[in-house]
Coordinates of C-alpha atoms in Angstrom, one line a residue:
M31 CA 45.3 11.1 38.4
A32 CA 44.9 14.9 38.2
Q33 CA 46.9 14.8 35.0
F34 CA 44.5 12.3 33.4
G35 CA 41.4 14.3 34.4
F36 CA 42.8 17.4 32.8
E37 CA 43.5 15.6 29.5
N38 CA 39.9 14.3 29.4
D39 CA 38.5 17.8 29.9
I40 CA 40.7 19.0 27.0
H41 CA 39.5 16.2 24.6
S42 CA 35.9 16.8 25.5
I43 CA 36.1 20.5 24.6
L44 CA 37.8 19.9 21.3
K45 CA 35.3 17.3 20.1
L46 CA 32.8 18.7 17.5
D47 CA 30.3 15.9 17.6
M48 CA 28.9 16.9 20.9
P49 CA 26.8 20.0 21.6
I50 CA 28.5 22.9 23.2
T51 CA 26.7 23.5 26.3
N52 CA 27.8 27.1 26.9
A53 CA 27.6 28.2 23.2
P54 CA 25.1 30.9 22.1
M55 CA 21.8 29.8 20.5
A56 CA 22.0 29.0 16.8
R57 CA 20.3 31.3 14.2
W58 CA 17.7 28.7 13.2
Q59 CA 16.8 28.1 16.8
R60 CA 16.3 31.8 17.4
K61 CA 14.0 32.0 14.4
A62 CA 12.0 28.9 15.5
S63 CA 11.6 30.2 19.0
S64 CA 10.5 33.7 17.8
S65 CA 8.0 32.1 15.4
N66 CA 6.5 30.0 18.2
A67 CA 6.3 33.0 20.5
A68 CA 4.5 35.1 17.8
A69 CA 2.0 32.3 17.1
L70 CA 1.2 31.9 20.8
S71 CA 0.8 35.6 21.3
G72 CA -1.5 35.8 18.3
L73 CA -3.7 33.1 19.8
S74 CA -3.9 34.6 23.2
P75 CA -7.2 36.3 24.1
G76 CA -7.5 40.1 24.1
K77 CA -4.7 40.6 21.7
S78 CA -4.7 41.2 17.9
A79 CA -3.0 38.7 15.7
N80 CA -1.5 41.5 13.7
A81 CA -0.1 43.4 16.7
S82 CA 3.4 42.2 16.1
L83 CA 3.1 43.0 12.4
G84 CA 1.8 46.5 13.2
S85 CA 4.6 47.1 15.7
S86 CA 7.3 46.1 13.2
K87 CA 6.1 48.5 10.5
T88 CA 7.2 52.1 10.6
P89 CA 5.0 54.0 8.1
S90 CA 6.3 57.4 6.8
K91 CA 4.0 60.2 7.6
T92 CA 5.7 62.7 5.3
P93 CA 3.1 63.8 2.7
G94 CA 4.0 63.3 -1.0
K95 CA 6.5 60.5 -0.4
N96 CA 6.2 56.8 -0.8
K97 CA 5.6 54.8 2.3
K98 CA 8.3 52.4 3.3
V99 CA 7.6 49.2 5.3
T100 CA 10.2 47.7 7.5
P101 CA 10.1 43.9 7.0
S102 CA 9.3 41.8 10.0
K103 CA 11.9 39.6 11.5
M104 CA 9.3 36.9 12.3
G105 CA 8.4 36.0 8.6
G106 CA 11.7 34.4 7.4
D107 CA 13.7 35.4 4.4
R108 CA 11.4 33.9 1.6
F109 CA 8.4 35.5 -0.1
I110 CA 5.5 33.1 -0.4
P111 CA 2.5 34.5 -2.4
T112 CA -0.9 34.4 -0.9
R113 CA -3.2 32.1 -2.8
N114 CA -6.9 31.5 -2.5
S115 CA -7.6 28.1 -0.8
K116 CA -10.3 27.4 -3.4
Q117 CA -7.8 27.9 -6.2
M118 CA -5.3 25.6 -4.5
D119 CA -8.0 22.9 -4.2
V120 CA -8.9 23.3 -7.9
A121 CA -5.3 23.1 -8.9
S122 CA -4.8 19.9 -6.9
F123 CA -7.9 18.4 -8.6
L124 CA -6.5 19.3 -12.0
L125 CA -3.2 17.6 -11.2
S126 CA -4.9 14.5 -10.1
K127 CA -7.1 14.4 -13.3
E128 CA -4.1 14.7 -15.7
N129 CA -3.2 10.9 -15.5
E130 CA -6.8 9.7 -16.2
P131 CA -7.5 8.4 -19.7
V132 CA -9.5 10.7 -22.1
D133 CA -12.3 9.4 -24.3
A134 CA -11.7 10.9 -27.8
N135 CA -15.4 10.7 -28.7
N136 CA -16.7 12.6 -25.8
S137 CA -13.7 15.0 -25.4
T138 CA -15.4 17.9 -27.0
S139 CA -18.7 17.6 -25.2
T140 CA -17.0 16.9 -21.9
A141 CA -14.8 20.0 -22.2
E142 CA -17.9 22.2 -22.9
S143 CA -19.9 20.7 -20.0
Q144 CA -16.9 21.0 -17.6
K145 CA -16.6 24.7 -18.6
A146 CA -20.3 25.3 -18.0
W147 CA -20.2 23.5 -14.6
S148 CA -17.1 25.3 -13.6
M149 CA -18.6 28.7 -14.4
S150 CA -21.7 28.0 -12.5
L151 CA -20.0 26.4 -9.4
N152 CA -16.7 28.3 -9.1
G153 CA -17.5 31.5 -10.9
Y154 CA -14.5 31.0 -13.3
N155 CA -13.2 28.5 -15.7
L156 CA -11.0 25.7 -14.4
E157 CA -8.5 26.2 -17.2
D158 CA -7.9 29.8 -15.8
A159 CA -7.0 28.5 -12.3
K160 CA -3.8 26.7 -13.1
I161 CA -0.8 27.5 -10.9
L162 CA 1.4 28.2 -13.9
H163 CA -0.6 29.7 -16.8
L164 CA 0.9 31.4 -19.8
G165 CA -1.6 33.8 -21.3
G166 CA -1.5 36.3 -24.2
K167 CA 0.2 36.2 -27.5
P168 CA 4.0 35.6 -27.8
L169 CA 6.1 38.7 -28.2
N170 CA 7.4 39.4 -31.7
A171 CA 11.0 39.4 -32.4
P172 CA 12.8 42.7 -32.6
E173 CA 12.8 44.5 -35.9
G174 CA 15.7 43.3 -38.0
Y175 CA 16.2 40.1 -36.1
Q176 CA 16.8 37.0 -38.3
N177 CA 16.8 33.4 -37.1
N178 CA 19.8 31.8 -38.8
L179 CA 18.4 28.3 -38.2
K180 CA 15.1 29.2 -39.8
V181 CA 16.9 30.7 -42.8
L182 CA 19.0 27.5 -43.2
Y183 CA 16.4 24.8 -42.7
S184 CA 13.0 26.4 -43.4
Q185 CA 11.4 25.2 -46.7
G186 CA 8.7 27.9 -46.7
A187 CA 8.6 30.5 -49.4
T188 CA 9.8 33.9 -48.5
P189 CA 7.4 36.9 -48.9
A190 CA 9.4 38.2 -51.9
S191 CA 8.9 34.9 -53.8
I192 CA 5.2 34.6 -53.1
K193 CA 4.4 38.2 -54.0
K194 CA 1.8 38.3 -56.8
T195 CA 2.9 40.2 -59.8
R196 CA 0.5 41.3 -62.5
Y197 CA 1.4 40.0 -66.0
I198 CA 0.3 42.1 -69.0
S199 CA 0.6 40.3 -72.2
S200 CA 2.4 42.1 -75.0
S201 CA 0.3 40.3 -77.6
P202 CA -3.4 40.9 -78.3
D203 CA -6.0 38.3 -77.3
R204 CA -7.8 38.6 -80.7
I205 CA -7.1 40.3 -84.0
L206 CA -9.9 41.2 -86.4
D207 CA -9.4 42.3 -90.0
A208 CA -11.2 45.6 -90.8
P209 CA -11.0 46.1 -94.6
E210 CA -11.9 49.6 -96.0
L211 CA -11.5 51.2 -92.6
R212 CA -11.1 55.0 -93.1
N213 CA -7.7 56.2 -91.9
D214 CA -9.1 59.6 -90.6
F215 CA -7.8 60.9 -87.3
Y216 CA -11.0 62.9 -86.6
L217 CA -13.5 60.1 -86.9
N218 CA -14.8 57.8 -84.1
L219 CA -15.4 54.5 -85.7
L220 CA -15.6 52.1 -82.7
D221 CA -17.8 51.6 -79.7
W222 CA -18.5 48.8 -77.2
S223 CA -22.0 48.3 -75.7
S224 CA -23.0 47.3 -72.2
R225 CA -24.2 44.0 -73.7
N226 CA -20.7 43.1 -74.9
V227 CA -21.3 43.9 -78.6
L228 CA -18.6 45.8 -80.5
A229 CA -19.7 48.1 -83.3
V230 CA -17.3 49.1 -86.0
A231 CA -17.7 51.3 -89.1
L232 CA -16.0 50.2 -92.4
H233 CA -16.4 52.9 -95.0
N234 CA -20.2 53.2 -95.5
S235 CA -21.2 50.0 -93.5
V236 CA -21.6 49.1 -89.9
Y237 CA -20.8 45.6 -88.5
L238 CA -21.5 44.1 -85.1
L239 CA -19.2 41.7 -83.2
D240 CA -20.6 39.7 -80.3
A241 CA -17.5 39.6 -78.1
T242 CA -19.0 36.7 -76.1
Q243 CA -19.9 34.3 -78.9
G244 CA -17.5 35.7 -81.6
D245 CA -20.3 36.1 -84.2
V246 CA -20.1 39.0 -86.7
T247 CA -23.4 40.6 -88.0
F248 CA -23.9 43.1 -90.7
L249 CA -26.2 45.9 -89.5
M250 CA -26.5 48.6 -92.2
S251 CA -25.0 50.3 -95.2
L252 CA -25.5 53.8 -96.6
E253 CA -27.3 54.2 -99.9
R254 CA -24.7 56.3 -101.7
E255 CA -21.2 54.8 -102.2
E256 CA -19.5 58.2 -101.8
D257 CA -21.0 58.6 -98.3
Y258 CA -19.3 57.1 -95.2
V259 CA -19.9 56.5 -91.5
C260 CA -18.2 59.1 -89.3
S261 CA -19.1 58.2 -85.7
L262 CA -20.8 55.5 -83.6
S263 CA -22.3 55.6 -80.1
W264 CA -24.3 53.0 -78.1
T265 CA -27.1 53.9 -75.6
K266 CA -26.5 53.1 -72.0
E267 CA -28.8 50.0 -72.2
G268 CA -26.9 48.7 -75.3
T269 CA -30.0 48.2 -77.4
Y270 CA -29.8 51.2 -79.7
L271 CA -27.0 52.5 -81.8
A272 CA -26.6 56.1 -83.1
I273 CA -24.7 56.5 -86.4
G274 CA -23.3 59.8 -87.6
T275 CA -22.7 60.1 -91.3
S276 CA -20.9 62.3 -93.8
D277 CA -24.2 63.5 -95.3
C278 CA -24.9 65.5 -92.1
K279 CA -27.4 63.0 -90.7
I280 CA -27.7 60.9 -87.6
Q281 CA -29.4 57.5 -87.8
L282 CA -30.9 55.7 -84.8
W283 CA -31.0 51.8 -85.1
D284 CA -32.6 49.0 -83.1
V285 CA -29.8 46.5 -83.4
Y286 CA -31.6 43.4 -82.2
N287 CA -34.5 43.9 -84.6
Q288 CA -32.1 45.3 -87.3
K289 CA -34.4 48.2 -87.9
R290 CA -33.7 51.9 -88.4
L291 CA -36.0 53.9 -86.1
R292 CA -35.4 57.4 -87.4
S293 CA -33.0 59.7 -89.3
M294 CA -32.3 63.1 -87.8
S295 CA -31.1 66.1 -89.7
S296 CA -29.8 69.3 -88.1
H297 CA -26.1 69.7 -89.0
T298 CA -24.7 71.4 -92.1
S299 CA -21.6 69.2 -92.2
R300 CA -20.4 65.7 -91.3
V301 CA -21.1 64.4 -87.8
V302 CA -17.9 63.1 -86.3
S303 CA -18.7 62.8 -82.6
L304 CA -21.6 61.4 -80.6
S305 CA -22.4 61.0 -76.9
W306 CA -25.5 59.9 -75.0
N307 CA -26.9 61.3 -71.7
D308 CA -30.1 59.3 -71.0
H309 CA -32.6 60.2 -73.8
V310 CA -30.5 63.2 -75.0
L311 CA -28.0 62.6 -77.8
S312 CA -25.2 65.2 -78.3
S313 CA -23.5 65.4 -81.6
G314 CA -20.5 67.4 -82.9
S315 CA -19.8 68.4 -86.5
R316 CA -17.2 69.9 -88.7
S317 CA -18.9 73.3 -88.4
G318 CA -17.9 73.5 -84.8
H319 CA -21.5 73.3 -83.5
I320 CA -22.8 70.9 -80.9
H321 CA -26.4 69.9 -81.1
H322 CA -28.6 68.3 -78.4
H323 CA -31.3 65.9 -79.7
D324 CA -34.2 64.6 -77.6
V325 CA -34.9 61.3 -79.4
R326 CA -38.3 60.9 -77.8
V327 CA -39.9 63.8 -79.6
A328 CA -40.4 64.5 -83.3
D329 CA -38.8 67.9 -83.1
H330 CA -35.5 66.4 -81.8
H331 CA -33.2 69.4 -82.0
I332 CA -33.5 71.1 -78.7
F333 CA -30.3 73.1 -78.3
T334 CA -27.1 74.2 -80.0
L335 CA -23.8 74.9 -78.2
T336 CA -21.5 77.3 -79.9
G337 CA -17.9 77.7 -78.8
H338 CA -15.6 75.8 -81.1
S339 CA -14.4 77.5 -84.3
Q340 CA -13.4 74.2 -86.0
E341 CA -14.4 70.5 -86.1
V342 CA -15.7 69.0 -82.9
C343 CA -13.8 65.7 -82.9
G344 CA -14.2 64.8 -79.2
L345 CA -17.4 64.6 -77.2
Q346 CA -18.0 62.9 -73.8
W347 CA -20.7 63.2 -71.1
S348 CA -19.5 62.7 -67.5
P349 CA -20.6 59.5 -65.8
D350 CA -23.0 61.4 -63.5
G351 CA -24.5 63.3 -66.5
R352 CA -23.7 66.8 -65.1
Y353 CA -21.1 67.9 -67.7
L354 CA -20.4 67.5 -71.3
A355 CA -16.7 67.8 -72.4
S356 CA -15.9 68.7 -76.0
G357 CA -12.6 68.9 -77.8
G358 CA -11.9 70.4 -81.3
N359 CA -9.5 71.0 -84.0
D360 CA -9.2 74.5 -82.7
N361 CA -7.0 73.1 -79.8
M362 CA -9.8 74.0 -77.3
V363 CA -11.4 72.0 -74.5
Y364 CA -14.8 73.1 -73.3
V365 CA -17.0 71.8 -70.4
W366 CA -20.7 72.4 -70.7
P367 CA -23.4 72.0 -68.1
R368 CA -26.5 69.9 -68.5
V369 CA -29.1 71.6 -70.6
Q370 CA -32.0 73.1 -68.7
E371 CA -35.2 73.9 -70.6
G372 CA -35.7 77.6 -71.3
T373 CA -32.2 78.6 -70.2
A374 CA -29.1 79.6 -72.3
S375 CA -26.2 77.3 -71.8
Q376 CA -22.7 78.8 -71.5
S377 CA -19.5 76.7 -70.9
V378 CA -18.4 76.4 -67.3
R379 CA -14.8 75.8 -68.3
S380 CA -12.6 76.4 -71.3
W381 CA -8.9 75.6 -71.6
S382 CA -6.5 76.5 -74.4
E383 CA -3.3 74.9 -73.1
H384 CA -3.2 72.3 -75.9
Q385 CA -1.2 73.1 -79.0
G386 CA -2.9 70.5 -81.2
A387 CA -6.3 69.1 -82.0
V388 CA -8.1 67.6 -79.0
K389 CA -9.9 64.4 -79.9
A390 CA -9.0 62.3 -76.8
L391 CA -11.3 62.9 -73.8
A392 CA -12.0 60.7 -70.8
W393 CA -13.9 61.2 -67.5
C394 CA -12.6 59.5 -64.4
P395 CA -15.2 57.0 -63.2
W396 CA -14.2 57.1 -59.5
Q397 CA -13.6 60.9 -59.5
P398 CA -16.4 62.5 -61.5
N399 CA -14.8 66.0 -61.4
I400 CA -11.6 64.8 -63.1
L401 CA -11.2 65.1 -66.9
A402 CA -8.3 63.8 -69.0
S403 CA -7.5 65.3 -72.4
G404 CA -4.9 64.5 -75.1
G405 CA -3.5 66.6 -77.9
G406 CA -2.6 65.8 -81.5
T407 CA 0.7 65.8 -83.3
S408 CA 1.6 69.4 -82.4
D409 CA 0.9 68.9 -78.7
R410 CA 1.3 65.3 -77.7
H411 CA 0.5 66.1 -74.0
I412 CA -1.9 64.3 -71.6
R413 CA -3.5 66.9 -69.3
I414 CA -5.5 66.1 -66.2
W415 CA -8.1 68.8 -65.3
N416 CA -10.1 69.5 -62.1
V417 CA -13.5 70.7 -63.4
N418 CA -14.5 72.2 -60.0
S419 CA -11.5 74.4 -59.6
G420 CA -10.6 74.8 -63.3
S421 CA -6.9 73.9 -62.7
C422 CA -4.6 71.6 -64.5
I423 CA -3.6 68.9 -62.0
S424 CA -0.8 67.3 -64.1
S425 CA 0.6 67.3 -67.6
L426 CA 2.7 64.7 -69.4
D427 CA 4.5 64.8 -72.7
T428 CA 4.0 61.4 -74.4
Q429 CA 6.2 62.2 -77.4
S430 CA 3.5 60.9 -79.7
Q431 CA 0.1 62.0 -81.2
I432 CA -2.8 61.1 -78.8
S433 CA -5.9 59.8 -80.5
S434 CA -7.9 58.4 -77.6
L435 CA -8.0 58.1 -73.8
V436 CA -9.9 55.9 -71.4
F437 CA -9.7 55.2 -67.6
A438 CA -9.4 51.6 -66.5
P439 CA -11.0 51.4 -63.1
N440 CA -9.9 47.8 -62.2
Y441 CA -6.4 49.0 -61.5
K442 CA -7.0 52.8 -61.5
E443 CA -5.0 53.4 -64.6
L444 CA -5.2 55.6 -67.7
V445 CA -4.8 54.1 -71.2
S446 CA -3.8 56.2 -74.2
A447 CA -3.8 55.4 -77.9
H448 CA -1.1 57.0 -80.1
G449 CA -0.5 57.8 -83.7
Y450 CA 2.7 59.2 -85.1
A451 CA 5.4 58.4 -84.2
H452 CA 4.9 55.4 -81.9
N453 CA 1.6 53.9 -83.2
N454 CA 1.0 52.0 -79.9
V455 CA -1.1 51.8 -76.7
V456 CA 0.4 52.9 -73.3
I457 CA -1.0 52.1 -69.9
W458 CA -0.3 54.8 -67.2
K459 CA -0.7 54.5 -63.5
Y460 CA -3.1 57.2 -62.2
P461 CA -2.5 59.8 -60.8
A462 CA 1.3 59.4 -60.9
L463 CA 1.2 59.0 -64.7
S464 CA 4.0 56.5 -64.5
R465 CA 4.4 54.1 -67.4
V466 CA 3.0 50.6 -66.6
A467 CA 3.2 48.8 -70.0
E468 CA 3.2 49.4 -73.7
L469 CA 1.1 47.4 -76.2
N470 CA 2.7 47.3 -79.6
G471 CA 1.5 45.5 -82.7
H472 CA -0.3 48.0 -84.9
E473 CA 1.6 48.9 -88.1
D474 CA -0.2 52.3 -88.5
R475 CA -1.6 55.0 -86.2
V476 CA -4.1 53.9 -83.6
L477 CA -7.4 55.8 -84.3
S478 CA -9.7 54.8 -81.5
L479 CA -9.6 53.0 -78.2
I480 CA -12.6 51.7 -76.2
L481 CA -13.0 49.7 -73.0
S482 CA -15.1 46.5 -72.6
P483 CA -18.2 46.6 -70.3
D484 CA -16.4 44.5 -67.6
C485 CA -13.4 46.8 -67.8
S486 CA -11.0 43.9 -68.5
T487 CA -10.2 44.4 -72.2
V488 CA -9.5 47.3 -74.5
A489 CA -10.2 47.3 -78.2
T490 CA -8.1 49.4 -80.6
V491 CA -8.7 50.2 -84.3
A492 CA -5.9 51.5 -86.5
G493 CA -5.0 52.6 -89.9
D494 CA -3.5 49.2 -90.7
E495 CA -7.2 48.0 -91.0
T496 CA -7.1 45.8 -88.0
I497 CA -8.9 45.7 -84.7
R498 CA -7.0 44.3 -81.7
L499 CA -8.4 43.2 -78.4
W500 CA -6.0 43.4 -75.4
K501 CA -7.0 41.6 -72.2
S502 CA -4.8 43.7 -69.9
F503 CA -7.0 44.5 -66.9
E504 CA -8.4 41.2 -65.6
M505 CA -8.9 41.3 -61.8
D506 CA -6.4 38.9 -60.2
P507 CA -5.5 37.1 -63.4
V508 CA -4.0 33.6 -63.4
K509 CA -1.5 33.8 -66.2
K510 CA 0.7 30.9 -67.3
A511 CA 3.1 32.5 -69.8
K512 CA 5.3 29.8 -71.3
E513 CA 7.3 32.3 -73.3
R514 CA 7.2 35.9 -72.0
L515 CA 10.1 37.2 -73.9
V516 CA 9.2 35.8 -77.3
K517 CA 5.5 34.9 -77.7
S518 CA 4.3 33.7 -81.0
T519 CA 1.0 34.9 -82.4
S520 CA -0.1 31.4 -83.4
G521 CA -2.5 31.2 -80.5
V522 CA -4.1 34.6 -81.3
I523 CA -7.6 34.4 -82.7
H524 CA -7.5 36.0 -86.1
Q525 CA -10.8 36.8 -87.6
S526 CA -12.4 39.1 -90.3
I527 CA -15.2 41.5 -89.6
R528 CA -16.7 40.8 -93.0

């Protein structure tokens, strides 16, 4: 019997499905008992609920070092964030409302009213109280990262393919025949008014082209056949036209009434250049003198500028009316101040760097102190001057005679007209003076170049007795070029001035 009792004791010890009476307390039992003891001690009167927490923390009193907190053994091994009970209630309410049907008609008004009620009752928007809320913009991919799937399956256009490129037609928009046009480098036979009327001088006659309607009107003709028109210049308003002639006179015409207002005589040789500054008309002649005329008074000749020793073939007032630039066959460029009554006028700048006649002059419309000048066959250089400092900012050899210059403000470019040896028009990027495009078509040297009032088109007149209009500066043009390499001229408007 004693043997059987011993075996039963052995079997009872080896069984694992029964609790071990003498074994130590399990870890979870110790945690539960300590949590219960802490809760009871926190609820007992006269003791602080945070006493155990305070006793378990050992703050460091060493100044200048971070404080370290010893975690309490009573709180378990998980971190549970502290949430506001009101936010938990609101989150529970939102979860319960997700399964309710939404009326599409009242969804917008309901959302606005809910936001208003939430702000007034809770002090914040319900949408901001979600337990999991992703806010802010998504982070951009690192530079250089490329999604292979997007490259393979995306049908969207790449930035390179949608980049807008400016198309400049190599053919003129319109060609006008100009018979009996004088092939003289020093004359200025073309000007464009602010009312979109183009004036051109053919030998001893002047014709007007309405660029909007396309109508051509005869304005005037000199009495003597041997005389010829040397220069043209519109007033700022575009209603009056000044005409310089080979018989040393200047005629002033009212173009809309086709009436000559007056004829002014002061020069001793032909008048080849004209430029307006309000009511003052400046004129340059072969004698090298520049005359100022006040067209409002009978005694119109108010001042004479002497500096050039040969023909003054280039004359331009600055856009702000402060300075007058003059260029001559003596290879000189002068800048004159505005005439003040009772004071002698001396040039503020004079440059002799050009090695040929200076007919081409242009003021920069967006930089009033910048002047561009171009030299003739012996020089062929474009030079950019700073009038304030008197320095030459840049210089470019164009390898061709320069007859005219104009700034195109729509794209901040400089346009030059050329004679021998290229007989073309070149568009340059300003201020880099890099070549943008070439406009070829004239069969003889280009004599003059003028910009339209909307700054989208340039008109050129050449020794081949043609006037060509190039629409090269339209803002954001929508061009549909069917044949860019070989474009026929069948669509070009061909018209005669006469």
